[in-house]
Short mmCIF file of C-alpha atoms in Angstrom, two decimals:
data_model
loop_
_atom_site.label_atom_id
_atom_site.label_comp_id
_atom_site.label_asym_id
_atom_site.label_seq_id
_atom_site.Cartn_x
_atom_site.Cartn_y
_atom_site.Cartn_z
CA MET H 1 195.16 62.37 68.49
CA VAL H 2 195.25 64.29 71.74
CA GLY H 3 198.11 65.26 74.00
CA GLY H 4 198.99 67.56 76.86
CA THR H 5 196.25 69.22 78.88
CA ASN H 6 192.65 68.93 77.67
CA SER H 7 190.77 72.09 78.56
CA GLY H 8 189.02 75.01 76.92
CA PRO H 9 186.76 75.22 73.84
CA ASP H 10 189.06 73.20 71.58
CA ALA H 11 189.08 70.31 74.01
CA GLU H 12 185.30 70.46 74.35
CA LEU H 13 184.87 70.32 70.58
CA ARG H 14 187.34 67.46 70.31
CA ILE H 15 185.55 65.38 72.94
CA ARG H 16 182.14 66.13 71.42
CA MET H 17 183.34 64.94 68.02
CA LEU H 18 184.94 61.81 69.44
CA ALA H 19 181.89 60.92 71.46
CA ALA H 20 179.50 61.51 68.56
CA ARG H 21 181.63 59.50 66.16
CA LEU H 22 182.24 56.60 68.48
CA HIS H 23 178.93 56.26 70.24
CA GLY H 24 176.56 58.82 68.85
CA THR H 25 176.14 61.11 71.80
CA GLU H 26 176.87 64.72 72.60
CA LEU H 27 177.00 65.92 76.18
CA PRO H 28 176.06 69.44 77.24
CA THR H 29 178.92 71.74 78.15
CA ASP H 30 178.31 71.56 81.90
CA ASP H 31 178.48 67.76 81.78
CA LEU H 32 181.71 67.90 79.84
CA GLN H 33 183.20 70.26 82.38
CA ALA H 34 181.85 68.28 85.33
CA GLY H 35 182.88 64.81 84.23
CA VAL H 36 184.63 64.07 80.99
CA LEU H 37 187.24 66.82 80.78
CA PRO H 38 188.55 66.50 84.35
CA ALA H 39 188.83 62.75 83.92
CA LEU H 40 190.74 63.18 80.70
CA GLU H 41 193.05 65.69 82.31
CA GLN H 42 193.89 63.21 85.04
CA LEU H 43 194.58 60.48 82.52
CA VAL H 44 196.68 62.31 79.95
CA GLU H 45 198.00 65.46 81.58
CA GLY H 46 201.57 65.85 80.45
CA GLY H 47 201.44 62.44 78.81
CA PRO H 48 202.43 61.39 75.30
CA ARG H 49 200.18 61.60 72.28
CA VAL H 50 197.82 58.66 72.01
CA GLY H 51 195.88 57.19 69.11
CA ARG H 52 192.38 56.15 68.15
CA ARG H 53 192.58 52.79 69.94
CA TRP H 54 192.90 54.70 73.24
CA HIS H 55 189.94 56.91 72.33
CA ALA H 56 187.82 53.89 71.40
CA ARG H 57 188.37 52.34 74.82
CA ILE H 58 188.42 55.34 77.16
CA ILE H 59 186.21 58.08 75.72
CA PRO H 60 182.95 56.04 75.56
CA ARG H 61 183.35 54.94 79.16
CA LEU H 62 183.99 58.47 80.37
CA VAL H 63 180.99 59.76 78.45
CA ALA H 64 178.83 56.92 79.74
CA ALA H 65 179.94 57.42 83.34
CA THR H 66 179.18 61.13 83.19
CA ALA H 67 175.81 60.51 81.54
CA LEU H 68 174.90 57.90 84.14
CA GLN H 69 175.87 60.24 86.97
CA ARG H 70 173.78 63.04 85.46
CA GLY H 71 170.82 60.82 84.57
CA LEU H 72 171.09 61.53 80.85
CA PRO H 73 169.48 59.25 78.21
CA PHE H 74 172.88 57.93 77.11
CA ALA H 75 173.03 55.92 80.34
CA ARG H 76 170.26 53.57 79.18
CA GLY H 77 172.61 50.90 77.91
CA TYR H 78 175.81 51.70 79.76
CA GLY H 79 174.14 51.66 83.15
CA ARG H 80 174.11 47.87 82.73
CA GLY H 81 177.60 47.74 81.23
CA MET H 82 176.68 48.04 77.55
CA PRO H 83 173.56 48.48 75.41
CA ARG H 84 171.81 45.33 74.17
CA VAL H 85 170.73 45.45 70.52
CA ALA H 86 168.82 42.73 68.69
CA ILE H 87 169.31 42.30 64.94
CA ALA H 88 166.98 40.54 62.50
CA ARG H 89 166.10 40.11 58.83
CA ILE H 90 162.92 38.87 57.14
CA SER H 91 163.01 39.86 53.49
CA GLN H 92 161.32 38.96 50.22
CA GLU H 93 160.33 41.05 47.19
CA THR H 94 156.85 40.00 46.08
CA ASN H 95 155.37 39.87 42.59
CA VAL H 96 151.63 39.84 43.33
CA HIS H 97 150.88 38.64 39.77
CA CYS H 98 152.59 35.31 40.40
CA PRO H 99 150.16 32.60 41.58
CA VAL H 100 152.94 30.42 43.03
CA ARG H 101 153.20 31.05 46.78
CA ALA H 102 156.51 31.46 48.58
CA GLU H 103 156.88 28.86 51.31
CA LEU H 104 159.24 28.32 54.22
CA ASP H 105 161.20 25.83 52.12
CA ASP H 106 162.08 28.65 49.71
CA PHE H 107 163.81 30.48 52.57
CA ARG H 108 165.50 27.27 53.70
CA ARG H 109 166.92 26.77 50.20
CA HIS H 110 168.29 30.30 49.92
CA HIS H 111 168.98 31.78 53.35
CA LEU H 112 167.59 30.99 56.79
CA LEU H 113 169.71 31.38 59.93
CA VAL H 114 168.80 31.72 63.59
CA GLY H 115 170.66 32.91 66.67
CA GLU H 116 174.44 32.57 66.71
CA GLU H 117 174.41 31.06 63.21
CA ILE H 118 174.00 34.65 62.00
CA ARG H 119 177.07 35.95 63.82
CA THR H 120 179.15 32.99 62.63
CA ALA H 121 178.11 33.49 59.00
CA CYS H 122 178.86 37.22 59.18
CA ARG H 123 182.26 36.59 60.75
CA ARG H 124 183.16 34.13 57.98
CA GLY H 125 182.09 36.47 55.20
CA GLN H 126 179.18 34.20 54.27
CA GLU H 127 176.20 36.18 55.49
CA VAL H 128 174.11 35.11 52.49
CA ALA H 129 176.25 32.20 51.34
CA GLY H 130 176.99 32.08 47.63
CA TYR H 131 175.36 35.44 47.01
CA ILE H 132 176.33 38.31 49.33
CA PRO H 133 179.38 37.74 51.57
CA ARG H 134 178.69 40.83 53.67
CA ALA H 135 175.21 42.29 53.85
CA GLU H 136 173.32 44.52 56.29
CA LEU H 137 173.78 42.43 59.43
CA ALA H 138 177.54 42.07 58.96
CA GLY H 139 177.78 45.83 58.51
CA ALA H 140 175.67 46.39 61.63
CA ILE H 141 177.78 44.05 63.75
CA ASP H 142 181.00 45.73 62.64
CA ALA H 143 179.61 49.20 63.32
CA ALA H 144 178.44 48.22 66.80
CA GLY H 145 181.96 47.42 67.95
CA PRO H 146 182.93 45.71 71.20
CA ASP H 147 180.94 47.98 73.52
CA VAL H 148 177.52 46.86 72.26
CA GLU H 149 175.97 43.47 73.02
CA ILE H 150 174.55 42.18 69.74
CA VAL H 151 171.79 39.56 70.00
CA PRO H 152 171.14 37.86 66.62
CA THR H 153 167.58 36.55 66.25
CA VAL H 154 166.62 35.41 62.74
CA SER H 155 167.84 36.12 59.22
CA ALA H 156 165.57 34.96 56.40
CA TRP H 157 165.74 35.86 52.71
CA THR H 158 164.59 34.28 49.49
CA LEU H 159 164.46 35.17 45.82
CA PRO H 160 161.64 37.39 44.58
CA GLY H 161 158.48 35.46 43.83
CA GLY H 162 154.82 35.19 44.64
CA PRO H 163 153.22 36.26 47.92
CA LEU H 164 154.18 34.37 51.07
CA SER H 165 151.70 31.82 52.31
CA HIS H 166 150.19 32.62 55.66
CA GLN H 167 151.89 29.53 57.11
CA ALA H 168 155.33 30.61 55.92
CA PHE H 169 154.94 34.09 57.39
CA ALA H 170 153.67 32.70 60.69
CA ALA H 171 156.72 30.42 60.94
CA LEU H 172 159.16 33.25 60.21
CA ARG H 173 157.40 35.53 62.64
CA ARG H 174 157.60 32.85 65.34
CA MET H 175 161.37 32.63 64.79
CA LEU H 176 161.61 36.40 65.21
CA LEU H 177 159.51 36.37 68.37
CA ASP H 178 161.56 33.51 69.81
CA GLY H 179 164.73 35.52 69.29
CA LEU H 180 163.21 38.70 70.68
CA GLY H 181 162.16 36.73 73.74
CA ALA H 182 165.70 37.30 75.04
CA GLY H 183 164.73 40.95 75.53
CA PRO H 184 163.91 43.55 76.51
CA PHE H 185 166.48 45.37 74.42
CA ASP H 186 167.83 48.90 74.27
CA GLY H 187 167.58 48.77 70.50
CA VAL H 188 166.41 46.63 67.60
CA LEU H 189 167.76 46.83 64.06
CA ILE H 190 165.61 44.93 61.59
CA VAL H 191 166.21 44.43 57.86
CA LEU H 192 163.10 44.28 55.67
CA HIS H 193 162.67 44.58 51.94
CA GLY H 194 159.56 46.71 52.16
CA ALA H 195 157.70 45.08 49.24
CA MET H 196 156.71 41.77 50.85
CA VAL H 197 153.11 40.57 50.54
CA VAL H 198 151.51 37.84 52.64
CA ASP H 199 148.20 36.04 52.15
CA GLY H 200 145.65 37.34 54.62
CA VAL H 201 147.92 40.00 56.19
CA ASP H 202 147.30 43.65 55.28
CA ASP H 203 150.85 44.85 55.99
CA PRO H 204 153.32 42.15 57.08
CA ASP H 205 156.20 44.60 57.49
CA LEU H 206 154.11 46.66 59.89
CA VAL H 207 153.39 43.50 61.90
CA LEU H 208 157.12 42.75 62.18
CA LEU H 209 157.91 46.32 63.18
CA ALA H 210 155.29 46.11 65.94
CA ASP H 211 156.87 42.88 67.17
CA ALA H 212 160.27 44.55 67.26
CA ARG H 213 158.88 47.60 69.07
CA ALA H 214 157.30 45.39 71.73
CA ALA H 215 160.73 43.92 72.57
CA LEU H 216 162.22 47.30 73.53
CA ARG H 217 162.81 48.71 76.97
CA PRO H 218 161.01 52.00 77.67
CA GLY H 219 162.81 54.65 75.63
CA GLY H 220 164.47 52.08 73.36
CA ALA H 221 165.12 52.67 69.67
CA LEU H 222 163.94 50.85 66.54
CA VAL H 223 165.76 51.28 63.22
CA VAL H 224 164.73 49.56 60.00
CA CYS H 225 166.93 49.02 56.95
CA LEU H 226 164.94 48.91 53.71
CA ASP H 227 165.49 48.21 50.05
CA SER H 228 165.23 51.35 47.93
CA HIS H 229 162.26 49.68 46.16
CA ALA H 230 160.31 49.49 49.42
CA ARG H 231 156.75 50.75 49.66
CA LEU H 232 156.70 53.63 52.11
CA THR H 233 153.52 54.46 54.01
CA GLU H 234 152.59 56.80 56.82
CA ALA H 235 152.11 53.86 59.20
CA ARG H 236 155.53 52.40 58.40
CA VAL H 237 157.26 55.74 58.86
CA ALA H 238 155.57 56.17 62.24
CA ALA H 239 156.40 52.62 63.36
CA ALA H 240 160.19 53.09 63.28
CA ASP H 241 162.35 55.69 64.98
CA ALA H 242 164.47 55.92 61.83
CA ILE H 243 164.76 54.35 58.39
CA VAL H 244 167.88 53.73 56.30
CA ALA H 245 167.75 52.56 52.67
CA PHE H 246 170.10 51.45 49.92
CA ARG H 247 171.61 54.27 47.89
CA THR H 248 172.75 52.16 44.93
CA ASN H 249 170.88 50.46 42.12
CA PRO H 250 171.79 47.73 41.31
CA HIS H 251 172.17 47.32 45.06
CA ARG H 252 175.77 46.97 46.21
CA ASP H 253 175.80 48.84 49.52
CA HIS H 254 174.18 46.25 51.78
CA ALA H 255 176.91 46.30 54.44
CA ARG H 256 177.18 50.09 54.34
CA THR H 257 173.42 50.39 54.87
CA GLY H 258 173.52 48.07 57.88
CA ALA H 259 176.45 49.98 59.35
CA GLU H 260 174.65 53.30 58.90
CA GLY H 261 171.57 51.86 60.54
CA MET H 262 173.53 50.68 63.57
CA ARG H 263 175.37 53.99 63.97
CA LEU H 264 172.05 55.81 63.79
CA LEU H 265 170.54 53.49 66.38
CA LEU H 266 173.42 54.22 68.76
CA ARG H 267 172.92 57.93 68.23
CA LEU H 268 169.26 57.49 69.15
CA LEU H 269 170.34 55.74 72.35
CA GLY H 270 172.66 58.67 72.92
CA GLY H 271 169.78 61.11 73.05
CA LEU H 272 169.31 62.10 69.39
CA ARG H 273 165.75 63.37 68.93
CA PRO H 274 164.75 62.44 65.38
CA ALA H 275 162.49 64.70 63.36
CA THR H 276 161.14 62.89 60.29
CA ALA H 277 159.51 64.09 57.08
CA TRP H 278 158.57 62.16 53.98
CA ARG H 279 156.87 62.73 50.66
CA SER H 280 154.95 60.27 48.46
CA LEU H 281 154.81 60.81 44.70
CA PRO H 282 152.10 59.58 42.27
CA MET H 283 154.83 58.10 40.13
CA ILE H 284 155.44 54.44 39.24
CA PHE H 285 157.99 54.74 36.45
CA GLY H 286 160.61 57.36 35.70
CA GLY H 287 164.35 57.79 35.76
CA GLY H 288 164.76 55.50 32.75
CA THR H 289 166.31 52.25 33.94
CA THR H 290 166.82 53.85 37.42
CA ILE H 291 170.40 52.57 37.38
CA ASP H 292 172.24 55.00 39.62
CA VAL H 293 175.03 55.82 37.13
CA ALA H 294 172.64 56.32 34.19
CA PRO H 295 172.30 59.94 32.99
CA ALA H 296 168.54 59.97 33.61
CA MET H 297 169.14 59.49 37.34
CA TRP H 298 171.93 62.05 37.76
CA PRO H 299 169.68 64.90 38.98
CA VAL H 300 168.14 62.64 41.62
CA ARG H 301 171.43 61.17 42.77
CA GLN H 302 172.98 64.62 43.06
CA ALA H 303 169.97 65.82 45.07
CA LEU H 304 170.23 62.81 47.37
CA ALA H 305 173.94 63.39 47.95
CA HIS H 306 173.29 67.07 48.65
CA ALA H 307 170.50 66.19 51.10
CA ARG H 308 172.73 63.83 53.02
CA ARG H 309 175.47 66.47 53.28
CA THR H 310 173.11 69.16 54.58
CA PRO H 311 174.07 70.20 58.14
CA GLY H 312 171.51 68.90 60.60
CA VAL H 313 170.36 66.03 58.36
CA VAL H 314 170.94 62.65 59.95
CA THR H 315 169.92 60.55 56.94
CA ALA H 316 168.04 60.98 53.66
CA ASN H 317 166.51 58.24 51.54
CA LEU H 318 164.97 57.82 48.10
CA PHE H 319 162.50 55.03 47.39
CA MET H 320 161.83 54.07 43.78
CA CYS H 321 158.69 52.16 43.06
CA HIS H 322 158.38 48.37 43.01
CA PRO H 323 155.65 48.19 40.36
CA TRP H 324 154.64 44.51 40.66
CA SER H 325 152.25 45.25 43.49
CA ASP H 326 148.59 46.17 43.82
CA SER H 327 148.89 48.50 46.79
CA PRO H 328 147.06 51.85 46.73
CA ASP H 329 150.22 53.36 48.25
CA LEU H 330 152.33 52.53 45.19
CA GLY H 331 154.76 55.26 44.18
CA TRP H 332 158.17 56.83 44.65
CA ALA H 333 158.90 58.43 48.01
CA THR H 334 161.51 60.49 49.85
CA HIS H 335 162.33 60.28 53.54
CA VAL H 336 164.52 62.52 55.70
CA VAL H 337 165.56 62.43 59.37
CA THR H 338 167.10 65.46 61.11
CA ASP H 339 168.40 66.15 64.58
CA ASP H 340 165.32 67.73 66.19
CA ASP H 341 164.58 70.07 63.25
CA PRO H 342 161.15 69.32 61.71
CA ALA H 343 161.28 72.33 59.39
CA LEU H 344 164.61 71.24 57.92
CA ALA H 345 163.36 67.68 57.47
CA ALA H 346 160.28 68.93 55.60
CA ARG H 347 162.30 71.24 53.38
CA VAL H 348 164.90 68.63 52.42
CA ALA H 349 162.25 65.93 51.81
CA GLU H 350 160.39 68.35 49.53
CA GLU H 351 163.54 69.29 47.59
CA LEU H 352 164.42 65.65 47.09
CA ALA H 353 160.85 64.89 45.96
CA LYS H 354 161.05 67.68 43.38
CA ALA H 355 164.26 66.18 42.00
CA ALA H 356 162.59 62.78 41.72
CA TRP H 357 159.52 64.29 40.06
CA SER H 358 161.74 65.98 37.48
CA VAL H 359 162.72 62.60 35.95
CA ARG H 360 159.19 61.21 35.71
CA GLY H 361 159.20 61.57 31.91
CA HIS H 362 162.18 59.23 31.45
CA MET H 363 160.43 55.92 30.79
CA PRO H 364 162.22 52.56 31.00
CA PRO H 365 163.28 51.10 27.65
CA ALA H 366 160.84 48.71 26.02
CA PRO H 367 161.97 45.11 26.63
CA LYS H 368 162.58 42.79 23.70
CA ASP H 369 160.52 39.68 23.25
CA ALA H 370 162.32 36.33 23.09
CA PRO H 371 162.72 36.06 19.27
CA ASP H 372 164.08 39.63 19.03
CA ALA H 373 166.51 39.03 21.88
CA ILE H 374 167.84 35.82 20.30
CA ALA H 375 168.18 37.54 16.93
CA THR H 376 170.15 40.39 18.56
CA VAL H 377 172.59 37.94 20.12
CA ARG H 378 173.07 36.16 16.81
CA ARG H 379 173.83 39.40 15.01
CA ARG H 380 176.42 40.45 17.59
CA TRP H 381 178.75 37.54 16.92
CA TRP H 382 181.70 39.46 18.38
CA LEU H 383 180.02 39.39 21.81
CA ARG H 384 180.04 35.61 21.72
CA LYS H 385 183.67 35.61 20.66
CA LEU H 386 184.71 37.91 23.50
CA GLY H 387 182.62 36.39 26.26
CA VAL H 388 179.15 35.19 27.18
CA ALA H 389 175.88 36.70 25.98
CA CYS H 390 173.17 36.39 28.64
CA LEU H 391 169.43 36.56 28.08
CA VAL H 392 167.92 37.58 31.40
CA ASP H 393 164.64 38.66 32.91
CA THR H 394 164.25 42.35 33.74
CA SER H 395 164.03 44.53 36.82
CA ASP H 396 166.05 42.73 39.45
CA VAL H 397 164.23 39.40 38.79
CA VAL H 398 160.97 40.68 40.26
CA GLU H 399 159.15 39.13 37.30
CA ILE H 400 160.10 35.63 38.47
CA GLY H 401 157.14 33.32 38.06
CA ARG H 402 155.51 35.50 35.42
CA ALA H 403 155.35 32.54 33.05
CA HIS H 404 152.74 31.07 35.37
CA VAL H 405 150.36 33.99 34.85
#
């Protein structure tokens, strides 16, 4: 809420906060004085108090007009009316020990949308129909708001399984490239799992990130949303301007992750200069079951929350290992982005890595074999009386297809 005359330090702080929250930019003081504040004074001097709807419509345009006049980076999108951002998803979690290849038909059975089909599904609360009503792309679209032109390209997801065939990956990549052909774009937000394996392709995620980067205007921004079981590498970190990952396990923050990714992308378009640091740990297991509310993971979750609250930190991520892979880069990892502060990024990434390393001795519980599991269910007759007893595979179904080994 603002009212009366807008001038002085309090007004400057208020406009900075509004601009950063709404469109991820912060103008220098001289630009505020030269453009935004005088315009606000003309609009609301002596007027009544006004609410957030007014701010959402007026403030971004004033900030954009001033930035355009001054030649600041924020003018990249608004110089043409609004920034254009492409969104995409190509995601599968691969079990390399499964000899059954994932094909394009697997994606068609589970989730494969192109173009405006994506926006329609997100609007109807059926982003991944029958599974996740609102996932990363719905969150990203909502966070973008009306002042960003969203261009949906492809959204493909299937259940965990064996490596993708080369033909399936080529078809999905062609869909992505067809959608990105509507560029160039000011920004691209792409959703990947981070543990996908493809026959004959060393790093398929890196290929997709390169495709997304090639669709950007000069100075554009690329943000990738990853599963927290993604495999982080130096090349992947360098390929994106910023990374955002799930914070929950089991994963239940898909939409929040997409929204955070979009807000971060808009901040990058607003002139944020990201400084990134990451740490890789020689650690496959640890943290017990790695369920976020389990006691074994409390030290790590507290460290992650503290890292994200640290002034100057833009985002902080923890990646727990997806063990059904044969990559030499296998292991837990931490990743931190700051606002132009490399030393802070390095310090926070190191602190978070130490917290993760501290739970390395907490091994996952030994799974039961089939006869033991059936016997346990039979003994616990009261479970059957009160509800349903389920015998399920372990670890987020990444062992699907293991019976074929």
